Amino acid sequence: MAEYQLLPDNITGPNTTVLRIADQAYIPDDPANTDRIVYNEWLADGGVPDPAIVTPPPPVVLSADQRIDAGVAAAFGTAEAAFNAINAIPHSGPIPARYEALLTQTKVLAASYLALLGALYDIYPEE
Amino acid sequence: MFDFPSAPTVGQVYDKYTWDGEKWITGAPNNVNVYAPQKNYIINGGMQIAQESGGAASSATYFWPVDMFSMNFNATSGVYSCSRVSSPTPGGSPARIRTTVTTPDAAVAATDLVWISTQVEGSRLIDLLLGTALAKTFTLRFGVKAPAGTYGVSFCNNATNRVYVAEYVIAPGEANTDVVKTITVPGDVTGTWLTDTQAGIHIRWGLMCGSTYAGAPNVWGTANLISSANQYNFMGTNGNVFELFDVAMYQGTVAPAYVLPDYVTELKLCERYIQMLDVAIVGSTGTATGNAHFATLIHRTEMRASPTITVQVALALSVATYTAGGTGQSNRSTRIDVVATAAGQYLVYSGTLKLSAKLL
C-alpha cells in the first residue's frame, strides 16, 4: 500500500484530488497547498499512488410503473411479431405445414397476451 | 533629572521621549497619524484561536497547539508535551502556548532540534519590501516564560536560504516569570522573498539546537539556521517549562504595547488558513438521476489556497461512499460527493470538514 491513493472521478468530471491514506485527508491539485507540495515531492522521488477504487454502481431497481411499462412493451412486441407471422402464412400449399405454422404462432400470440395481462396487473412475481 | 543618551538610535525611547534621528520628541513624529494603529504582521499572537487542537496536548512534531503556531522537533530523543493553556498574559490574552519537558535529552546531537514556528504569508508582509534595496526594518516582540539562559529566534525566507538569527537572554532574575522581549531586525536587501500566498517569512523560536542548525547571530546569511551556538538546551532538564504569548511584529524599530486583537476579527484571519465547515446532505435517490449527490460548500472565508480536507462523519444513512474535493474545488468552496447504497434510498449525510491551507 502506498502513502497516497488516487480517487474516482466525480459525477461531473475528473477528480485530481488524492487521498493521503494515513489520516484520510483529501489533497487538492493546488501547487500552493503545502500538502500537495509534499505529495509532488513524493511523486518526484519515485512514489506511485495506489489506483482509485471505483465503486460499481448499485443495481438499478425499477419502479412498479416501469416494470409494467416494460412488460407491456415486451408483450406488444411479441404479439405484433406473431400477428405478422400468421399473416405471412401462405394461402396455398400443404395444409399440414400451414397448420403447424398457424398453431405455433397462435401459441406465441396467446403467451404474449397472457404476459400483457400479467404486466398490466402486475400479478406475477419478479424473476 | 534627565540624562538623555548621548548617541541615540532612531526610535530609541527615553522616558516619554523618542529620538527621531535629529531630536527628542514626545508622542509620534509630526508626519505620523497618531491615531493610526500599527499593523501587526503576526496572526493569532494572542493564542486565542485553537480550531484544530481544541486545547488538547500533544508530543508530536508539526503539532499546532493554536492556529498559526506549530511545535516541532527533529532527531532528539527528548519528549515534550505541548498545548494551549488558559493563563492570563500581561497583554490581556486568556491563553498561551506551554511546552513541558517530559523526557529530557541532555546531550545535544548535531541535528537535534526543538522549536516553535509561525509563518507570515507573503502577501501580508509585502510592504516590508524584503529582498529590495528599500527593505524595511521590523521588530518582533513576544512574551516568554522560560528557564534562565540564552535563546535564539530565527527569521528566514520561504526557501530558507536567507536567514537571520537573533539572541535574547532570560536572566536568572527573569527565570520562569513572564517577561517581554523585543528583537529588531534590519530588512534583508537581497534574496528572494515571496509576496504571494505562500509563506513569506518563517519565524522560529529555538528551544534546542544542534550544531548543524546553529550559526552566528545578528547577520543575514544563507544557511538554514534555527538559533545560535549559545542556545540553551531547554530539553536538557525534565520538567522545564517554556511559554510563549503576546506575539506581535511591527515595521520599524519600536514595538508598541501589545494589544489583544478582537476575537472575531482574529478568527476570520485564521480561517484563511484553517476552518471547520459543517456539511449536511439530505435527499432521495431516484432512478433517472442516478444514486449520487454532491454539495458545494462556500467557505466562510476565502482561503489562502485550495484546502486539504479531512472528513469527520457524524451521521451517514444509506451512504455507500463519499469523497471530498475534485471538480470545482477551490480556495473559495469545497465539494463533497456522496453515493447512496441503492436507488430509491433516502440518504442522510452530515459531518464536519476540516479544511487546511496552512503555511509550511
GROMACS .gro file of C-alpha atoms in nm:
model
  487
    1MET     CA    1   0.000   0.000   0.000
    2ALA     CA    2   0.133   0.342  -0.094
    3GLU     CA    3   0.107   0.657   0.117
    4TYR     CA    4  -0.143   0.807  -0.126
    5GLN     CA    5  -0.433   0.687  -0.336
    6LEU     CA    6  -0.598   0.827  -0.646
    7LEU     CA    7  -0.972   0.891  -0.638
    8PRO     CA    8  -1.252   0.803  -0.878
    9ASP     CA    9  -1.399   1.071  -1.099
   10ASN     CA   10  -1.669   1.298  -0.965
   11ILE     CA   11  -2.020   1.283  -1.100
   12THR     CA   12  -1.948   1.587  -1.310
   13GLY     CA   13  -1.592   1.532  -1.419
   14PRO     CA   14  -1.243   1.408  -1.346
   15ASN     CA   15  -1.104   1.420  -0.994
   16THR     CA   16  -0.740   1.519  -0.948
   17THR     CA   17  -0.761   1.516  -0.568
   18VAL     CA   18  -0.550   1.249  -0.397
   19LEU     CA   19  -0.616   1.074  -0.069
   20ARG     CA   20  -0.344   1.068   0.198
   21ILE     CA   21  -0.411   0.726   0.345
   22ALA     CA   22  -0.266   0.779   0.695
   23ASP     CA   23  -0.521   1.038   0.801
   24GLN     CA   24  -0.773   1.006   0.516
   25ALA     CA   25  -0.706   1.363   0.406
   26TYR     CA   26  -0.816   1.475   0.061
   27ILE     CA   27  -0.541   1.682  -0.100
   28PRO     CA   28  -0.642   1.909  -0.390
   29ASP     CA   29  -0.440   1.974  -0.702
   30ASP     CA   30  -0.320   2.319  -0.600
   31PRO     CA   31   0.053   2.393  -0.611
   32ALA     CA   32   0.012   2.641  -0.324
   33ASN     CA   33  -0.130   2.372  -0.094
   34THR     CA   34   0.156   2.261   0.130
   35ASP     CA   35   0.030   1.902   0.146
   36ARG     CA   36   0.027   1.896  -0.235
   37ILE     CA   37   0.384   2.023  -0.238
   38VAL     CA   38   0.483   1.728  -0.018
   39TYR     CA   39   0.289   1.489  -0.243
   40ASN     CA   40   0.453   1.626  -0.557
   41GLU     CA   41   0.795   1.579  -0.396
   42TRP     CA   42   0.697   1.222  -0.309
   43LEU     CA   43   0.600   1.165  -0.672
   44ALA     CA   44   0.928   1.315  -0.791
   45ASP     CA   45   1.114   1.074  -0.560
   46GLY     CA   46   0.950   0.781  -0.738
   47GLY     CA   47   0.636   0.737  -0.530
   48VAL     CA   48   0.344   0.569  -0.703
   49PRO     CA   49  -0.003   0.620  -0.560
   50ASP     CA   50  -0.249   0.336  -0.530
   51PRO     CA   51  -0.511   0.332  -0.806
   52ALA     CA   52  -0.859   0.462  -0.748
   53ILE     CA   53  -1.117   0.221  -0.617
   54VAL     CA   54  -1.415   0.259  -0.842
   55THR     CA   55  -1.731   0.151  -0.669
   56PRO     CA   56  -1.963  -0.028  -0.912
   57PRO     CA   57  -2.295   0.144  -0.942
   58PRO     CA   58  -2.566  -0.018  -0.735
   59PRO     CA   59  -2.815  -0.232  -0.930
   60VAL     CA   60  -3.099  -0.039  -1.082
   61VAL     CA   61  -3.431  -0.136  -0.928
   62LEU     CA   62  -3.728  -0.049  -1.148
   63SER     CA   63  -4.040   0.102  -1.005
   64ALA     CA   64  -4.376  -0.076  -1.038
   65ASP     CA   65  -4.480   0.156  -1.322
   66GLN     CA   66  -4.155   0.094  -1.502
   67ARG     CA   67  -4.192  -0.282  -1.468
   68ILE     CA   68  -4.549  -0.266  -1.609
   69ASP     CA   69  -4.438  -0.047  -1.898
   70ALA     CA   70  -4.154  -0.283  -1.979
   71GLY     CA   71  -4.384  -0.587  -1.965
   72VAL     CA   72  -4.644  -0.427  -2.189
   73ALA     CA   73  -4.379  -0.321  -2.438
   74ALA     CA   74  -4.230  -0.672  -2.450
   75ALA     CA   75  -4.569  -0.841  -2.486
   76PHE     CA   76  -4.677  -0.599  -2.753
   77GLY     CA   77  -4.361  -0.661  -2.949
   78THR     CA   78  -4.407  -1.038  -2.931
   79ALA     CA   79  -4.777  -1.024  -3.024
   80GLU     CA   80  -4.701  -0.795  -3.315
   81ALA     CA   81  -4.437  -1.039  -3.442
   82ALA     CA   82  -4.684  -1.334  -3.409
   83PHE     CA   83  -4.953  -1.135  -3.589
   84ASN     CA   84  -4.717  -1.064  -3.873
   85ALA     CA   85  -4.610  -1.429  -3.887
   86ILE     CA   86  -4.972  -1.550  -3.907
   87ASN     CA   87  -5.044  -1.307  -4.185
   88ALA     CA   88  -4.739  -1.429  -4.367
   89ILE     CA   89  -4.868  -1.791  -4.382
   90PRO     CA   90  -4.939  -1.856  -4.748
   91HIS     CA   91  -5.293  -1.929  -4.861
   92SER     CA   92  -5.180  -2.220  -5.069
   93GLY     CA   93  -4.956  -2.516  -5.019
   94PRO     CA   94  -4.960  -2.828  -4.799
   95ILE     CA   95  -5.222  -2.794  -4.529
   96PRO     CA   96  -5.025  -2.975  -4.253
   97ALA     CA   97  -4.735  -2.736  -4.286
   98ARG     CA   98  -4.955  -2.428  -4.280
   99TYR     CA   99  -5.148  -2.569  -3.985
  100GLU     CA  100  -4.823  -2.622  -3.790
  101ALA     CA  101  -4.717  -2.268  -3.859
  102LEU     CA  102  -5.052  -2.130  -3.755
  103LEU     CA  103  -5.051  -2.338  -3.438
  104THR     CA  104  -4.704  -2.218  -3.341
  105GLN     CA  105  -4.787  -1.853  -3.391
  106THR     CA  106  -5.118  -1.889  -3.211
  107LYS     CA  107  -4.934  -2.025  -2.904
  108VAL     CA  108  -4.692  -1.733  -2.917
  109LEU     CA  109  -4.981  -1.493  -2.952
  110ALA     CA  110  -5.159  -1.646  -2.653
  111ALA     CA  111  -4.840  -1.635  -2.443
  112SER     CA  112  -4.781  -1.273  -2.524
  113TYR     CA  113  -5.140  -1.189  -2.444
  114LEU     CA  114  -5.101  -1.354  -2.103
  115ALA     CA  115  -4.777  -1.162  -2.048
  116LEU     CA  116  -4.951  -0.841  -2.143
  117LEU     CA  117  -5.223  -0.902  -1.889
  118GLY     CA  118  -4.967  -1.002  -1.630
  119ALA     CA  119  -4.774  -0.682  -1.681
  120LEU     CA  120  -5.083  -0.469  -1.668
  121TYR     CA  121  -5.199  -0.615  -1.341
  122ASP     CA  122  -4.851  -0.683  -1.202
  123ILE     CA  123  -4.971  -1.022  -1.083
  124TYR     CA  124  -4.661  -1.224  -1.143
  125PRO     CA  125  -4.366  -1.226  -0.903
  126GLU     CA  126  -4.039  -1.080  -1.026
  127GLU     CA  127  -3.799  -1.315  -1.193
  128MET     CA  128   1.672   6.498   3.628
  129PHE     CA  129   1.702   6.389   3.268
  130ASP     CA  130   2.012   6.218   3.135
  131PHE     CA  131   1.941   6.162   2.766
  132PRO     CA  132   2.159   5.903   2.589
  133SER     CA  133   2.447   6.075   2.410
  134ALA     CA  134   2.436   5.856   2.096
  135PRO     CA  135   2.072   5.753   2.048
  136THR     CA  136   1.946   5.541   1.761
  137VAL     CA  137   1.633   5.622   1.563
  138GLY     CA  138   1.329   5.518   1.758
  139GLN     CA  139   1.511   5.486   2.086
  140VAL     CA  140   1.286   5.573   2.376
  141TYR     CA  141   1.395   5.759   2.688
  142ASP     CA  142   1.131   5.831   2.946
  143LYS     CA  143   0.841   5.963   2.732
  144TYR     CA  144   1.068   6.088   2.454
  145THR     CA  145   1.164   5.922   2.125
  146TRP     CA  146   1.471   6.005   1.914
  147ASP     CA  147   1.358   6.076   1.553
  148GLY     CA  148   1.710   6.097   1.414
  149GLU     CA  149   1.750   6.467   1.483
  150LYS     CA  150   1.584   6.545   1.811
  151TRP     CA  151   1.396   6.400   2.106
  152ILE     CA  152   1.021   6.423   2.055
  153THR     CA  153   0.719   6.339   2.261
  154GLY     CA  154   0.441   6.130   2.111
  155ALA     CA  155   0.465   6.039   1.746
  156PRO     CA  156   0.669   6.219   1.477
  157ASN     CA  157   0.483   6.503   1.305
  158ASN     CA  158   0.428   6.309   0.983
  159VAL     CA  159   0.258   6.018   1.153
  160ASN     CA  160  -0.112   5.991   1.219
  161VAL     CA  161  -0.112   5.926   1.590
  162TYR     CA  162  -0.449   5.753   1.566
  163ALA     CA  163  -0.340   5.501   1.305
  164PRO     CA  164  -0.275   5.166   1.471
  165GLN     CA  165   0.041   4.994   1.363
  166LYS     CA  166  -0.001   4.684   1.152
  167ASN     CA  167   0.076   4.367   1.344
  168TYR     CA  168   0.202   4.110   1.096
  169ILE     CA  169   0.152   3.816   1.332
  170ILE     CA  170  -0.185   3.637   1.325
  171ASN     CA  171  -0.314   3.480   1.646
  172GLY     CA  172  -0.020   3.602   1.851
  173GLY     CA  173  -0.264   3.618   2.141
  174MET     CA  174  -0.308   3.240   2.107
  175GLN     CA  175  -0.684   3.294   2.121
  176ILE     CA  176  -0.781   3.061   1.838
  177ALA     CA  177  -0.723   2.684   1.851
  178GLN     CA  178  -0.956   2.539   1.589
  179GLU     CA  179  -0.754   2.226   1.524
  180SER     CA  180  -0.623   2.124   1.866
  181GLY     CA  181  -0.913   2.248   2.072
  182GLY     CA  182  -0.664   2.288   2.354
  183ALA     CA  183  -0.555   1.925   2.355
  184ALA     CA  184  -0.193   1.840   2.433
  185SER     CA  185   0.046   1.655   2.205
  186SER     CA  186   0.405   1.535   2.194
  187ALA     CA  187   0.405   1.517   1.815
  188THR     CA  188   0.611   1.724   1.579
  189TYR     CA  189   0.438   1.964   1.343
  190PHE     CA  190   0.167   1.999   1.608
  191TRP     CA  191  -0.049   2.311   1.608
  192PRO     CA  192  -0.147   2.394   1.969
  193VAL     CA  193  -0.311   2.710   1.837
  194ASP     CA  194  -0.381   2.835   1.489
  195MET     CA  195  -0.073   2.968   1.306
  196PHE     CA  196   0.181   2.835   1.559
  197SER     CA  197   0.335   2.488   1.538
  198MET     CA  198   0.551   2.291   1.780
  199ASN     CA  199   0.827   2.092   1.615
  200PHE     CA  200   1.124   1.870   1.682
  201ASN     CA  201   1.386   1.682   1.487
  202ALA     CA  202   1.605   1.387   1.586
  203THR     CA  203   1.612   1.445   1.964
  204SER     CA  204   1.530   1.159   2.199
  205GLY     CA  205   1.374   1.408   2.435
  206VAL     CA  206   0.997   1.431   2.464
  207TYR     CA  207   0.777   1.728   2.541
  208SER     CA  208   0.410   1.790   2.596
  209CYS     CA  209   0.271   2.098   2.427
  210SER     CA  210  -0.071   2.259   2.450
  211ARG     CA  211  -0.255   2.584   2.472
  212VAL     CA  212  -0.328   2.661   2.833
  213SER     CA  213  -0.558   2.909   2.999
  214SER     CA  214  -0.330   3.152   3.175
  215PRO     CA  215  -0.377   3.529   3.152
  216THR     CA  216  -0.092   3.717   2.988
  217PRO     CA  217   0.042   4.067   3.053
  218GLY     CA  218  -0.116   4.175   2.723
  219GLY     CA  219  -0.459   4.060   2.835
  220SER     CA  220  -0.490   3.735   2.643
  221PRO     CA  221  -0.652   3.446   2.829
  222ALA     CA  222  -0.418   3.188   2.677
  223ARG     CA  223  -0.063   3.096   2.588
  224ILE     CA  224   0.137   2.805   2.446
  225ARG     CA  225   0.304   2.591   2.708
  226THR     CA  226   0.568   2.325   2.640
  227THR     CA  227   0.689   2.099   2.919
  228VAL     CA  228   0.978   1.855   2.900
  229THR     CA  229   0.859   1.507   2.992
  230THR     CA  230   1.168   1.311   2.884
  231PRO     CA  231   1.496   1.504   2.891
  232ASP     CA  232   1.778   1.491   2.638
  233ALA     CA  233   2.091   1.641   2.790
  234ALA     CA  234   2.326   1.555   2.504
  235VAL     CA  235   2.257   1.778   2.206
  236ALA     CA  236   2.348   1.597   1.885
  237ALA     CA  237   2.427   1.790   1.568
  238THR     CA  238   2.081   1.761   1.416
  239ASP     CA  239   1.878   1.778   1.737
  240LEU     CA  240   1.615   2.048   1.717
  241VAL     CA  241   1.314   2.169   1.908
  242TRP     CA  242   1.143   2.487   1.801
  243ILE     CA  243   0.816   2.678   1.782
  244SER     CA  244   0.730   2.823   1.446
  245THR     CA  245   0.495   3.069   1.286
  246GLN     CA  246   0.477   3.197   0.931
  247VAL     CA  247   0.354   3.516   0.774
  248GLU     CA  248   0.201   3.492   0.429
  249GLY     CA  249   0.396   3.676   0.161
  250SER     CA  250   0.103   3.896   0.064
  251ARG     CA  251   0.073   4.014   0.425
  252LEU     CA  252   0.430   4.140   0.453
  253ILE     CA  253   0.471   4.271   0.100
  254ASP     CA  254   0.506   4.626   0.237
  255LEU     CA  255   0.830   4.532   0.417
  256LEU     CA  256   0.994   4.530   0.072
  257LEU     CA  257   1.224   4.248   0.175
  258GLY     CA  258   1.475   4.148  -0.085
  259THR     CA  259   1.496   4.503  -0.222
  260ALA     CA  260   1.720   4.798  -0.152
  261LEU     CA  261   1.426   4.958   0.027
  262ALA     CA  262   1.377   4.671   0.271
  263LYS     CA  263   1.238   4.795   0.599
  264THR     CA  264   1.347   4.721   0.949
  265PHE     CA  265   1.097   4.529   1.160
  266THR     CA  266   1.062   4.446   1.527
  267LEU     CA  267   0.936   4.128   1.688
  268ARG     CA  268   0.801   4.144   2.040
  269PHE     CA  269   0.683   3.849   2.240
  270GLY     CA  270   0.610   3.737   2.591
  271VAL     CA  271   0.803   3.443   2.725
  272LYS     CA  272   0.832   3.247   3.046
  273ALA     CA  273   1.128   3.013   3.049
  274PRO     CA  274   1.430   2.890   3.243
  275ALA     CA  275   1.729   3.123   3.251
  276GLY     CA  276   1.961   3.108   2.953
  277THR     CA  277   2.033   3.240   2.608
  278TYR     CA  278   1.779   3.160   2.339
  279GLY     CA  279   1.761   3.226   1.967
  280VAL     CA  280   1.496   3.333   1.722
  281SER     CA  281   1.550   3.295   1.350
  282PHE     CA  282   1.386   3.475   1.061
  283CYS     CA  283   1.407   3.325   0.715
  284ASN     CA  284   1.255   3.340   0.371
  285ASN     CA  285   1.044   3.067   0.212
  286ALA     CA  286   1.341   2.886   0.063
  287THR     CA  287   1.527   2.905   0.399
  288ASN     CA  288   1.832   3.042   0.220
  289ARG     CA  289   1.813   3.391   0.369
  290VAL     CA  290   1.832   3.360   0.745
  291TYR     CA  291   1.886   3.594   1.038
  292VAL     CA  292   1.937   3.470   1.392
  293ALA     CA  293   1.887   3.692   1.693
  294GLU     CA  294   1.952   3.608   2.055
  295TYR     CA  295   1.764   3.704   2.366
  296VAL     CA  296   1.854   3.632   2.725
  297ILE     CA  297   1.642   3.516   3.015
  298ALA     CA  298   1.839   3.646   3.310
  299PRO     CA  299   1.841   3.448   3.634
  300GLY     CA  300   1.611   3.704   3.786
  301GLU     CA  301   1.367   3.659   3.498
  302ALA     CA  302   1.364   3.280   3.506
  303ASN     CA  303   1.020   3.123   3.495
  304THR     CA  304   0.840   3.456   3.512
  305ASP     CA  305   0.650   3.645   3.244
  306VAL     CA  306   0.883   3.879   3.057
  307VAL     CA  307   0.857   4.064   2.728
  308LYS     CA  308   1.141   4.056   2.477
  309THR     CA  309   1.189   4.259   2.161
  310ILE     CA  310   1.412   4.188   1.865
  311THR     CA  311   1.475   4.439   1.589
  312VAL     CA  312   1.587   4.303   1.254
  313PRO     CA  313   1.725   4.504   0.961
  314GLY     CA  314   1.528   4.415   0.649
  315ASP     CA  315   1.714   4.185   0.412
  316VAL     CA  316   1.810   4.369   0.094
  317THR     CA  317   1.892   4.056  -0.106
  318GLY     CA  318   1.749   3.712  -0.163
  319THR     CA  319   1.409   3.601  -0.288
  320TRP     CA  320   1.122   3.692  -0.059
  321LEU     CA  321   0.783   3.565  -0.171
  322THR     CA  322   0.498   3.813  -0.172
  323ASP     CA  323   0.227   3.574  -0.291
  324THR     CA  324   0.003   3.338  -0.096
  325GLN     CA  325   0.286   3.119   0.027
  326ALA     CA  326   0.492   3.165   0.341
  327GLY     CA  327   0.682   3.492   0.308
  328ILE     CA  328   0.876   3.462   0.630
  329HIS     CA  329   0.932   3.190   0.888
  330ILE     CA  330   0.986   3.293   1.249
  331ARG     CA  331   1.128   3.017   1.467
  332TRP     CA  332   1.190   3.020   1.841
  333GLY     CA  333   1.469   2.779   1.928
  334LEU     CA  334   1.440   2.562   2.239
  335MET     CA  335   1.712   2.314   2.147
  336CYS     CA  336   1.956   2.348   1.860
  337GLY     CA  337   2.227   2.114   1.738
  338SER     CA  338   2.536   2.248   1.568
  339THR     CA  339   2.404   2.180   1.217
  340TYR     CA  340   2.140   2.447   1.263
  341ALA     CA  341   2.332   2.692   1.482
  342GLY     CA  342   2.515   2.994   1.347
  343ALA     CA  343   2.636   3.346   1.407
  344PRO     CA  344   2.371   3.590   1.533
  345ASN     CA  345   2.279   3.935   1.406
  346VAL     CA  346   2.375   3.888   1.043
  347TRP     CA  347   2.188   3.774   0.733
  348GLY     CA  348   2.326   3.452   0.590
  349THR     CA  349   2.235   3.170   0.356
  350ALA     CA  350   2.246   2.868   0.589
  351ASN     CA  351   1.922   2.727   0.727
  352LEU     CA  352   1.962   2.810   1.097
  353ILE     CA  353   1.728   2.792   1.392
  354SER     CA  354   1.943   2.953   1.659
  355SER     CA  355   2.296   3.036   1.767
  356ALA     CA  356   2.561   2.821   1.926
  357ASN     CA  357   2.470   2.982   2.259
  358GLN     CA  358   2.122   2.829   2.257
  359TYR     CA  359   2.022   2.697   2.599
  360ASN     CA  360   1.925   2.330   2.590
  361PHE     CA  361   1.569   2.357   2.711
  362MET     CA  362   1.525   1.981   2.664
  363GLY     CA  363   1.813   1.907   2.900
  364THR     CA  364   1.610   1.910   3.221
  365ASN     CA  365   1.296   1.717   3.294
  366GLY     CA  366   1.006   1.944   3.388
  367ASN     CA  367   1.141   2.254   3.214
  368VAL     CA  368   0.855   2.479   3.101
  369PHE     CA  369   0.860   2.723   2.809
  370GLU     CA  370   0.564   2.952   2.748
  371LEU     CA  371   0.510   3.185   2.454
  372PHE     CA  372   0.242   3.457   2.440
  373ASP     CA  373   0.151   3.806   2.319
  374VAL     CA  374   0.347   3.778   1.995
  375ALA     CA  375   0.349   4.069   1.751
  376MET     CA  376   0.569   4.206   1.476
  377TYR     CA  377   0.576   4.562   1.352
  378GLN     CA  378   0.751   4.768   1.091
  379GLY     CA  379   1.020   4.991   1.239
  380THR     CA  380   1.235   4.978   1.544
  381VAL     CA  381   0.976   5.026   1.813
  382ALA     CA  382   0.719   4.775   1.930
  383PRO     CA  383   0.417   4.933   2.092
  384ALA     CA  384   0.245   4.774   2.389
  385TYR     CA  385   0.068   4.456   2.292
  386VAL     CA  386  -0.298   4.498   2.203
  387LEU     CA  387  -0.505   4.182   2.209
  388PRO     CA  388  -0.695   4.155   1.879
  389ASP     CA  389  -1.071   4.135   1.861
  390TYR     CA  390  -1.159   3.764   1.876
  391VAL     CA  391  -1.398   3.764   1.581
  392THR     CA  392  -1.159   3.956   1.359
  393GLU     CA  393  -0.872   3.725   1.452
  394LEU     CA  394  -1.085   3.417   1.383
  395LYS     CA  395  -1.156   3.544   1.031
  396LEU     CA  396  -0.783   3.589   0.972
  397CYS     CA  397  -0.715   3.237   1.098
  398GLU     CA  398  -0.984   3.094   0.870
  399ARG     CA  399  -0.776   3.189   0.570
  400TYR     CA  400  -0.550   2.902   0.677
  401ILE     CA  401  -0.779   2.656   0.853
  402GLN     CA  402  -1.150   2.636   0.914
  403MET     CA  403  -1.411   2.386   1.023
  404LEU     CA  404  -1.713   2.359   0.800
  405ASP     CA  405  -2.031   2.170   0.877
  406VAL     CA  406  -2.199   1.980   0.595
  407ALA     CA  407  -2.538   1.816   0.563
  408ILE     CA  408  -2.675   1.640   0.257
  409VAL     CA  409  -3.026   1.501   0.268
  410GLY     CA  410  -3.202   1.365  -0.036
  411SER     CA  411  -3.370   1.077  -0.207
  412THR     CA  412  -3.209   0.895  -0.495
  413GLY     CA  413  -3.430   0.839  -0.793
  414THR     CA  414  -3.366   0.621  -1.091
  415ALA     CA  415  -3.338   0.888  -1.355
  416THR     CA  416  -3.070   1.091  -1.179
  417GLY     CA  417  -2.862   0.804  -1.052
  418ASN     CA  418  -2.763   0.738  -0.694
  419ALA     CA  419  -2.521   1.015  -0.616
  420HIS     CA  420  -2.542   1.361  -0.468
  421PHE     CA  421  -2.282   1.630  -0.434
  422ALA     CA  422  -2.273   1.958  -0.249
  423THR     CA  423  -2.062   2.266  -0.295
  424LEU     CA  424  -1.992   2.439   0.034
  425ILE     CA  425  -1.891   2.803   0.034
  426HIS     CA  426  -1.602   2.874   0.268
  427ARG     CA  427  -1.670   3.121   0.546
  428THR     CA  428  -1.350   3.300   0.449
  429GLU     CA  429  -1.162   3.283   0.121
  430MET     CA  430  -0.866   3.059   0.194
  431ARG     CA  431  -0.503   3.104   0.103
  432ALA     CA  432  -0.512   2.802  -0.128
  433SER     CA  433  -0.745   2.518  -0.212
  434PRO     CA  434  -0.751   2.330   0.120
  435THR     CA  435  -0.674   1.977   0.223
  436ILE     CA  436  -0.995   1.821   0.350
  437THR     CA  437  -1.035   1.583   0.639
  438VAL     CA  438  -1.384   1.447   0.694
  439GLN     CA  439  -1.531   1.375   1.033
  440VAL     CA  440  -1.858   1.198   0.965
  441ALA     CA  441  -2.130   1.245   1.221
  442LEU     CA  442  -2.413   1.057   1.055
  443ALA     CA  443  -2.440   0.855   0.735
  444LEU     CA  444  -2.755   0.667   0.640
  445SER     CA  445  -2.778   0.476   0.312
  446VAL     CA  446  -2.435   0.608   0.217
  447ALA     CA  447  -2.208   0.370   0.025
  448THR     CA  448  -1.913   0.603  -0.033
  449TYR     CA  449  -1.814   0.965  -0.004
  450THR     CA  450  -1.526   1.167  -0.142
  451ALA     CA  451  -1.419   1.524  -0.087
  452GLY     CA  452  -1.264   1.762  -0.335
  453GLY     CA  453  -1.242   1.721  -0.708
  454THR     CA  454  -1.412   1.915  -0.982
  455GLY     CA  455  -1.495   2.265  -0.868
  456GLN     CA  456  -1.282   2.253  -0.554
  457SER     CA  457  -1.108   2.586  -0.495
  458ASN     CA  458  -0.991   2.825  -0.226
  459ARG     CA  459  -1.344   2.966  -0.215
  460SER     CA  460  -1.552   2.650  -0.197
  461THR     CA  461  -1.529   2.281  -0.116
  462ARG     CA  462  -1.709   1.994  -0.279
  463ILE     CA  463  -1.822   1.664  -0.137
  464ASP     CA  464  -1.974   1.370  -0.327
  465VAL     CA  465  -2.194   1.110  -0.162
  466VAL     CA  466  -2.309   0.787  -0.326
  467ALA     CA  467  -2.612   0.603  -0.192
  468THR     CA  468  -2.622   0.230  -0.135
  469ALA     CA  469  -2.902   0.192  -0.390
  470ALA     CA  470  -3.150   0.382  -0.594
  471GLY     CA  471  -3.471   0.480  -0.429
  472GLN     CA  472  -3.298   0.539  -0.095
  473TYR     CA  473  -3.349   0.824   0.147
  474LEU     CA  474  -2.993   0.939   0.205
  475VAL     CA  475  -2.866   1.136   0.503
  476TYR     CA  476  -2.507   1.253   0.541
  477SER     CA  477  -2.379   1.504   0.790
  478GLY     CA  478  -2.045   1.583   0.940
  479THR     CA  479  -1.768   1.835   0.978
  480LEU     CA  480  -1.494   1.907   0.729
  481LYS     CA  481  -1.157   2.030   0.846
  482LEU     CA  482  -1.017   2.250   0.572
  483SER     CA  483  -0.646   2.317   0.593
  484ALA     CA  484  -0.444   2.558   0.384
  485LYS     CA  485  -0.182   2.609   0.650
  486LEU     CA  486   0.153   2.762   0.572
  487LEU     CA  487   0.455   2.536   0.593
   0.00000   0.00000   0.00000
